[in-house]
mmCIF file of C-alpha atoms in Angstrom:
data_model
loop_
_atom_site.group_PDB
_atom_site.id
_atom_site.type_symbol
_atom_site.label_atom_id
_atom_site.label_comp_id
_atom_site.label_asym_id
_atom_site.label_seq_id
_atom_site.Cartn_x
_atom_site.Cartn_y
_atom_site.Cartn_z
ATOM 1 C CA UNK F 3 15.075 6.048 -4.136
ATOM 2 C CA UNK F 4 13.287 8.498 -1.825
ATOM 3 C CA UNK F 5 15.634 10.866 0.088
ATOM 4 C CA UNK F 6 14.313 13.660 2.319
ATOM 5 C CA UNK F 7 15.673 17.213 2.252
ATOM 6 C CA UNK F 8 17.072 16.714 5.740
ATOM 7 C CA UNK F 9 18.876 13.546 4.694
ATOM 8 C CA UNK F 10 20.273 15.223 1.606
ATOM 9 C CA UNK F 11 21.536 18.188 3.649
ATOM 10 C CA UNK F 12 23.224 15.902 6.165
ATOM 11 C CA UNK F 13 24.872 13.938 3.370
ATOM 12 C CA UNK F 14 26.244 17.110 1.743
ATOM 13 C CA UNK F 15 27.611 18.327 5.063
ATOM 14 C CA UNK F 16 29.335 15.007 5.654
ATOM 15 C CA UNK F 17 30.790 15.117 2.162
ATOM 16 C CA UNK F 18 32.436 18.537 2.504
ATOM 17 C CA UNK F 19 33.559 18.205 6.141
ATOM 18 C CA UNK F 20 34.897 14.662 6.063
ATOM 19 C CA UNK F 21 38.634 14.188 5.359
ATOM 20 C CA UNK F 22 37.675 11.262 3.129
ATOM 21 C CA UNK F 23 35.203 13.288 1.072
ATOM 22 C CA UNK F 24 36.593 11.839 -2.130
ATOM 23 C CA UNK F 25 34.943 8.504 -1.286
ATOM 24 C CA UNK F 26 31.271 8.271 -2.311
ATOM 25 C CA UNK F 27 28.741 7.992 0.493
ATOM 26 C CA UNK F 28 26.882 4.662 0.681
ATOM 27 C CA UNK F 29 23.255 4.825 -0.414
ATOM 28 C CA UNK F 30 20.539 3.721 2.013
ATOM 29 C CA UNK F 31 19.383 0.148 1.408
ATOM 30 C CA UNK F 32 15.893 1.068 0.228
ATOM 31 C CA UNK F 33 14.071 -0.499 -2.687
ATOM 32 C CA UNK F 34 12.670 1.908 -5.290
ATOM 33 C CA UNK F 35 8.980 1.775 -6.091
ATOM 34 C CA UNK F 36 8.415 -0.789 -8.812
ATOM 35 C CA UNK F 37 6.205 0.104 -11.765
ATOM 36 C CA UNK F 38 3.308 -2.080 -12.839
ATOM 37 C CA UNK F 39 4.591 -4.781 -15.172
ATOM 38 C CA UNK F 40 8.210 -4.564 -13.955
ATOM 39 C CA UNK F 41 9.578 -8.035 -13.199
ATOM 40 C CA UNK F 42 11.096 -8.314 -9.715
ATOM 41 C CA UNK F 43 13.342 -11.303 -8.883
ATOM 42 C CA UNK F 44 12.912 -12.154 -5.223
ATOM 43 C CA UNK F 45 12.127 -14.826 -2.677
ATOM 44 C CA UNK F 46 9.003 -16.205 -1.038
ATOM 45 C CA UNK F 47 8.446 -17.608 2.431
ATOM 46 C CA UNK F 48 5.125 -18.195 4.191
ATOM 47 C CA UNK F 49 3.234 -17.612 7.420
ATOM 48 C CA UNK F 50 -0.283 -18.199 8.716
ATOM 49 C CA UNK F 51 -1.660 -15.022 7.165
ATOM 50 C CA UNK F 52 -3.230 -11.971 8.760
ATOM 51 C CA UNK F 53 -5.781 -9.930 6.806
ATOM 52 C CA UNK F 54 -7.710 -8.612 9.797
ATOM 53 C CA UNK F 55 -4.738 -7.660 11.960
ATOM 54 C CA UNK F 56 -2.128 -6.948 9.288
ATOM 55 C CA UNK F 57 -0.257 -3.659 9.066
ATOM 56 C CA UNK F 58 -2.581 -2.496 6.267
ATOM 57 C CA UNK F 59 -5.425 -2.439 8.830
ATOM 58 C CA UNK F 60 -7.910 -4.318 6.656
ATOM 59 C CA UNK F 61 -10.144 -5.111 9.628
ATOM 60 C CA UNK F 62 -13.318 -6.881 8.523
ATOM 61 C CA UNK F 63 -12.081 -7.182 4.939
ATOM 62 C CA UNK F 64 -12.436 -10.402 2.941
ATOM 63 C CA UNK F 65 -10.022 -11.025 0.078
ATOM 64 C CA UNK F 66 -11.724 -11.112 -3.347
ATOM 65 C CA UNK F 67 -12.195 -14.553 -4.954
ATOM 66 C CA UNK F 68 -9.045 -15.893 -6.589
ATOM 67 C CA UNK F 69 -6.730 -13.487 -4.755
ATOM 68 C CA UNK F 70 -4.410 -14.728 -2.017
ATOM 69 C CA UNK F 71 -2.729 -12.678 0.690
ATOM 70 C CA UNK F 72 0.869 -11.671 1.282
ATOM 71 C CA UNK F 73 3.094 -9.571 3.485
ATOM 72 C CA UNK F 74 5.691 -7.345 1.813
ATOM 73 C CA UNK F 75 9.261 -6.626 2.886
ATOM 74 C CA UNK F 76 9.777 -3.399 4.836
ATOM 75 C CA UNK F 77 12.338 -2.395 2.198
ATOM 76 C CA UNK F 78 9.491 -2.275 -0.348
ATOM 77 C CA UNK F 79 6.857 -0.958 2.057
ATOM 78 C CA UNK F 80 6.835 2.668 0.843
ATOM 79 C CA UNK F 81 5.071 3.932 3.994
ATOM 80 C CA UNK F 82 2.015 1.730 3.331
ATOM 81 C CA UNK F 83 1.692 2.991 -0.260
ATOM 82 C CA UNK F 84 1.600 -0.611 -1.533
ATOM 83 C CA UNK F 85 -1.234 -1.698 0.769
ATOM 84 C CA UNK F 86 -4.041 -3.219 -1.261
ATOM 85 C CA UNK F 87 -1.903 -3.541 -4.389
ATOM 86 C CA UNK F 88 -1.849 -6.906 -6.141
ATOM 87 C CA UNK F 89 1.129 -8.874 -7.392
ATOM 88 C CA UNK F 90 1.438 -11.736 -9.820
ATOM 89 C CA UNK F 91 3.872 -14.293 -8.397
ATOM 90 C CA UNK F 92 5.629 -16.978 -10.444
ATOM 91 C CA UNK F 93 7.124 -19.900 -8.551
ATOM 92 C CA UNK F 94 10.191 -22.022 -9.309
ATOM 93 C CA UNK F 95 8.177 -24.494 -11.382
ATOM 94 C CA UNK F 96 6.290 -21.898 -13.395
ATOM 95 C CA UNK F 97 3.053 -21.878 -11.390
ATOM 96 C CA UNK F 98 1.510 -18.442 -10.840
ATOM 97 C CA UNK F 99 -0.815 -16.880 -8.280
ATOM 98 C CA UNK F 100 -2.221 -13.421 -7.666
ATOM 99 C CA UNK F 101 -1.881 -12.007 -4.155
ATOM 100 C CA UNK F 102 -2.862 -8.777 -2.424
ATOM 101 C CA UNK F 103 -0.466 -6.953 -0.094
ATOM 102 C CA UNK F 104 -2.185 -6.830 3.300
ATOM 103 C CA UNK F 105 0.696 -6.899 5.783
ATOM 104 C CA UNK F 106 4.311 -5.875 6.342
ATOM 105 C CA UNK F 107 7.237 -8.248 6.900
ATOM 106 C CA UNK F 108 9.952 -6.472 8.945
ATOM 107 C CA UNK F 109 12.260 -9.511 8.918
ATOM 108 C CA UNK F 110 12.063 -10.041 5.144
ATOM 109 C CA UNK F 111 14.859 -9.144 2.749
ATOM 110 C CA UNK F 112 14.353 -6.638 -0.043
ATOM 111 C CA UNK F 113 11.934 -7.926 -2.725
ATOM 112 C CA UNK F 114 10.796 -10.789 -0.491
ATOM 113 C CA UNK F 115 7.141 -11.790 -0.127
ATOM 114 C CA UNK F 116 5.910 -13.598 2.974
ATOM 115 C CA UNK F 117 2.932 -15.355 1.423
ATOM 116 C CA UNK F 118 -0.066 -16.773 3.206
ATOM 117 C CA UNK F 119 0.549 -20.499 3.649
ATOM 118 C CA UNK F 120 -2.116 -21.541 1.144
ATOM 119 C CA UNK F 121 -0.614 -19.234 -1.470
ATOM 120 C CA UNK F 122 2.893 -20.597 -0.930
ATOM 121 C CA UNK F 123 1.782 -24.207 -1.327
ATOM 122 C CA UNK F 124 0.333 -23.365 -4.738
ATOM 123 C CA UNK F 125 3.868 -22.491 -5.861
ATOM 124 C CA UNK F 126 6.031 -25.013 -4.018
ATOM 125 C CA UNK F 127 5.962 -27.736 -1.420
ATOM 126 C CA UNK F 128 5.615 -26.438 2.119
ATOM 127 C CA UNK F 129 8.768 -28.313 3.144
ATOM 128 C CA UNK F 130 10.843 -26.014 0.914
ATOM 129 C CA UNK F 131 10.249 -23.151 3.340
ATOM 130 C CA UNK F 132 11.789 -20.554 1.050
ATOM 131 C CA UNK F 133 11.940 -20.445 -2.760
ATOM 132 C CA UNK F 134 13.060 -18.098 -5.486
ATOM 133 C CA UNK F 135 10.261 -16.272 -7.304
ATOM 134 C CA UNK F 136 9.584 -13.540 -9.818
ATOM 135 C CA UNK F 137 6.799 -11.085 -9.104
ATOM 136 C CA UNK F 138 5.256 -7.960 -10.581
ATOM 137 C CA UNK F 139 2.555 -5.463 -9.693
ATOM 138 C CA UNK F 140 -0.655 -6.107 -11.649
ATOM 139 C CA UNK F 141 -4.239 -4.777 -11.537
ATOM 140 C CA UNK F 142 -6.282 -6.703 -8.972
ATOM 141 C CA UNK F 143 -9.194 -7.251 -11.335
ATOM 142 C CA UNK F 144 -11.869 -6.595 -8.705
ATOM 143 C CA UNK F 145 -15.178 -6.272 -10.608
ATOM 144 C CA UNK F 146 -16.971 -4.023 -8.107
ATOM 145 C CA UNK F 147 -16.367 -0.376 -7.156
ATOM 146 C CA UNK F 148 -13.877 0.934 -4.618
ATOM 147 C CA UNK F 149 -15.079 1.360 -1.060
ATOM 148 C CA UNK F 150 -14.342 4.150 1.431
ATOM 149 C CA UNK F 151 -14.150 3.220 5.105
ATOM 150 C CA UNK F 152 -13.892 5.603 8.054
ATOM 151 C CA UNK F 153 -11.716 4.638 10.985
ATOM 152 C CA UNK F 154 -13.414 4.316 14.357
ATOM 153 C CA UNK F 155 -13.430 7.729 16.020
ATOM 154 C CA UNK F 156 -13.597 9.681 12.762
ATOM 155 C CA UNK F 157 -15.634 12.890 13.057
ATOM 156 C CA UNK F 158 -15.765 16.476 11.822
ATOM 157 C CA UNK F 159 -12.847 17.100 14.205
ATOM 158 C CA UNK F 160 -10.581 14.208 13.145
ATOM 159 C CA UNK F 161 -10.503 12.625 9.695
ATOM 160 C CA UNK F 162 -9.259 9.095 8.966
ATOM 161 C CA UNK F 163 -10.340 7.151 5.866
ATOM 162 C CA UNK F 164 -9.223 4.024 4.039
ATOM 163 C CA UNK F 165 -9.737 2.840 0.455
ATOM 164 C CA UNK F 166 -10.660 -0.795 -0.207
ATOM 165 C CA UNK F 167 -11.121 -2.955 -3.321
ATOM 166 C CA UNK F 168 -9.022 -0.754 -5.604
ATOM 167 C CA UNK F 169 -7.589 -2.369 -8.719
ATOM 168 C CA UNK F 170 -4.469 -0.193 -8.430
ATOM 169 C CA UNK F 171 -2.437 1.069 -5.483
ATOM 170 C CA UNK F 172 -3.772 4.342 -4.083
ATOM 171 C CA UNK F 173 -1.580 7.406 -4.567
ATOM 172 C CA UNK F 174 -3.566 10.052 -2.687
ATOM 173 C CA UNK F 175 -6.916 10.959 -1.169
ATOM 174 C CA UNK F 176 -8.239 14.518 -1.185
ATOM 175 C CA UNK F 177 -11.291 16.067 0.428
ATOM 176 C CA UNK F 178 -13.548 18.940 -0.609
ATOM 177 C CA UNK F 179 -15.987 20.797 1.628
ATOM 178 C CA UNK F 180 -17.255 23.168 -1.070
ATOM 179 C CA UNK F 181 -18.663 20.877 -3.716
ATOM 180 C CA UNK F 182 -15.355 20.183 -5.443
ATOM 181 C CA UNK F 183 -14.249 23.783 -6.031
ATOM 182 C CA UNK F 184 -11.092 23.160 -4.014
ATOM 183 C CA UNK F 185 -9.454 19.997 -2.675
ATOM 184 C CA UNK F 186 -7.507 19.576 0.557
ATOM 185 C CA UNK F 187 -4.749 17.047 1.159
ATOM 186 C CA UNK F 188 -4.660 14.186 3.619
ATOM 187 C CA UNK F 189 -1.591 12.328 4.891
ATOM 188 C CA UNK F 190 -1.289 8.570 4.683
ATOM 189 C CA UNK F 191 -0.447 6.921 7.994
ATOM 190 C CA UNK F 192 1.823 3.893 8.280
ATOM 191 C CA UNK F 193 -1.278 1.840 9.106
ATOM 192 C CA UNK F 194 -2.907 2.706 5.761
ATOM 193 C CA UNK F 195 -5.457 5.405 6.596
ATOM 194 C CA UNK F 196 -5.522 8.847 4.992
ATOM 195 C CA UNK F 197 -5.785 11.389 7.787
ATOM 196 C CA UNK F 198 -6.134 15.036 8.756
ATOM 197 C CA UNK F 199 -5.634 15.620 12.474
ATOM 198 C CA UNK F 200 -7.896 18.690 12.640
ATOM 199 C CA UNK F 201 -10.676 17.133 10.560
ATOM 200 C CA UNK F 202 -12.644 19.117 7.996
ATOM 201 C CA UNK F 203 -15.257 20.710 10.241
ATOM 202 C CA UNK F 204 -18.252 19.056 8.605
ATOM 203 C CA UNK F 205 -20.158 15.780 8.698
ATOM 204 C CA UNK F 206 -20.401 15.309 4.906
ATOM 205 C CA UNK F 207 -17.605 15.762 2.348
ATOM 206 C CA UNK F 208 -16.690 14.966 -1.237
ATOM 207 C CA UNK F 209 -13.712 12.629 -1.646
ATOM 208 C CA UNK F 210 -11.319 12.346 -4.591
ATOM 209 C CA UNK F 211 -9.243 9.162 -4.746
ATOM 210 C CA UNK F 212 -6.297 8.983 -7.157
ATOM 211 C CA UNK F 213 -4.559 5.707 -7.958
ATOM 212 C CA UNK F 214 -1.007 5.079 -9.124
ATOM 213 C CA UNK F 215 -2.462 4.850 -12.642
ATOM 214 C CA UNK F 216 -3.114 8.601 -12.500
ATOM 215 C CA UNK F 217 -6.887 8.239 -12.764
ATOM 216 C CA UNK F 218 -9.192 9.744 -10.134
ATOM 217 C CA UNK F 219 -12.619 8.817 -8.790
ATOM 218 C CA UNK F 220 -14.790 11.407 -7.039
ATOM 219 C CA UNK F 221 -17.326 10.232 -4.467
ATOM 220 C CA UNK F 222 -19.932 12.814 -3.473
ATOM 221 C CA UNK F 223 -21.649 13.312 -0.126
ATOM 222 C CA UNK F 224 -19.538 10.941 1.927
ATOM 223 C CA UNK F 225 -20.494 10.815 5.599
ATOM 224 C CA UNK F 226 -17.697 11.466 8.069
ATOM 225 C CA UNK F 227 -18.490 9.159 10.955
ATOM 226 C CA UNK F 228 -16.715 6.449 12.900
ATOM 227 C CA UNK F 229 -16.611 3.018 11.217
ATOM 228 C CA UNK F 230 -19.091 4.008 8.488
ATOM 229 C CA UNK F 231 -18.410 2.977 4.891
ATOM 230 C CA UNK F 232 -19.585 3.977 1.431
ATOM 231 C CA UNK F 233 -19.135 2.449 -2.009
ATOM 232 C CA UNK F 234 -18.100 4.562 -4.968
ATOM 233 C CA UNK F 235 -19.605 4.239 -8.450
ATOM 234 C CA UNK F 236 -16.487 2.905 -10.167
ATOM 235 C CA UNK F 237 -13.055 1.312 -9.911
ATOM 236 C CA UNK F 238 -9.740 2.046 -11.604
#
């Protein structure tokens, strides 16, 4: 469970000042980050699907062969940290599919997946509408390298970059302007771009991408320009 310092301070104040301080405070209804391989009992519904306009901002992206699409409950959203991650989903009759998280489902319950319609019908009849499932995070199995994509408007004065095709969820993206001697942080936006509002003051940078697996990939001489993209040499 992720609790901010401000939230913790407010909770402590409420505890000591409240006349009913002996009663434990209710915990926020947030789902913890699941580890790869952890089985998650949940539910699946379906919708028409939205790769291009989904909350993960995968504009122009085409799902890899054999991978379906899904939206993830807001309770599991983790501030877009699960964008691009893949899940193995087992339906009520034992059928399984692999799906990539490309969108958010605000109306979904905790641990619920809102699958693309075609994905849902591989697990159950469409008339069911909603079924019980088990799912787990798994490597996507994309054979090619990761890809870095600049958001439109990116420049030396404003930095915004996205990672595509990763086999594991992305943990952080760092930038170096001195050949890798030092690395500067970026902040992940809710729409799945790593940003620095003041930019990095240069048109070419080195980028270090670290996945949830703990491994990092460094991409040298990446151009900082609106809507440009560059492939790395490897994947996780």
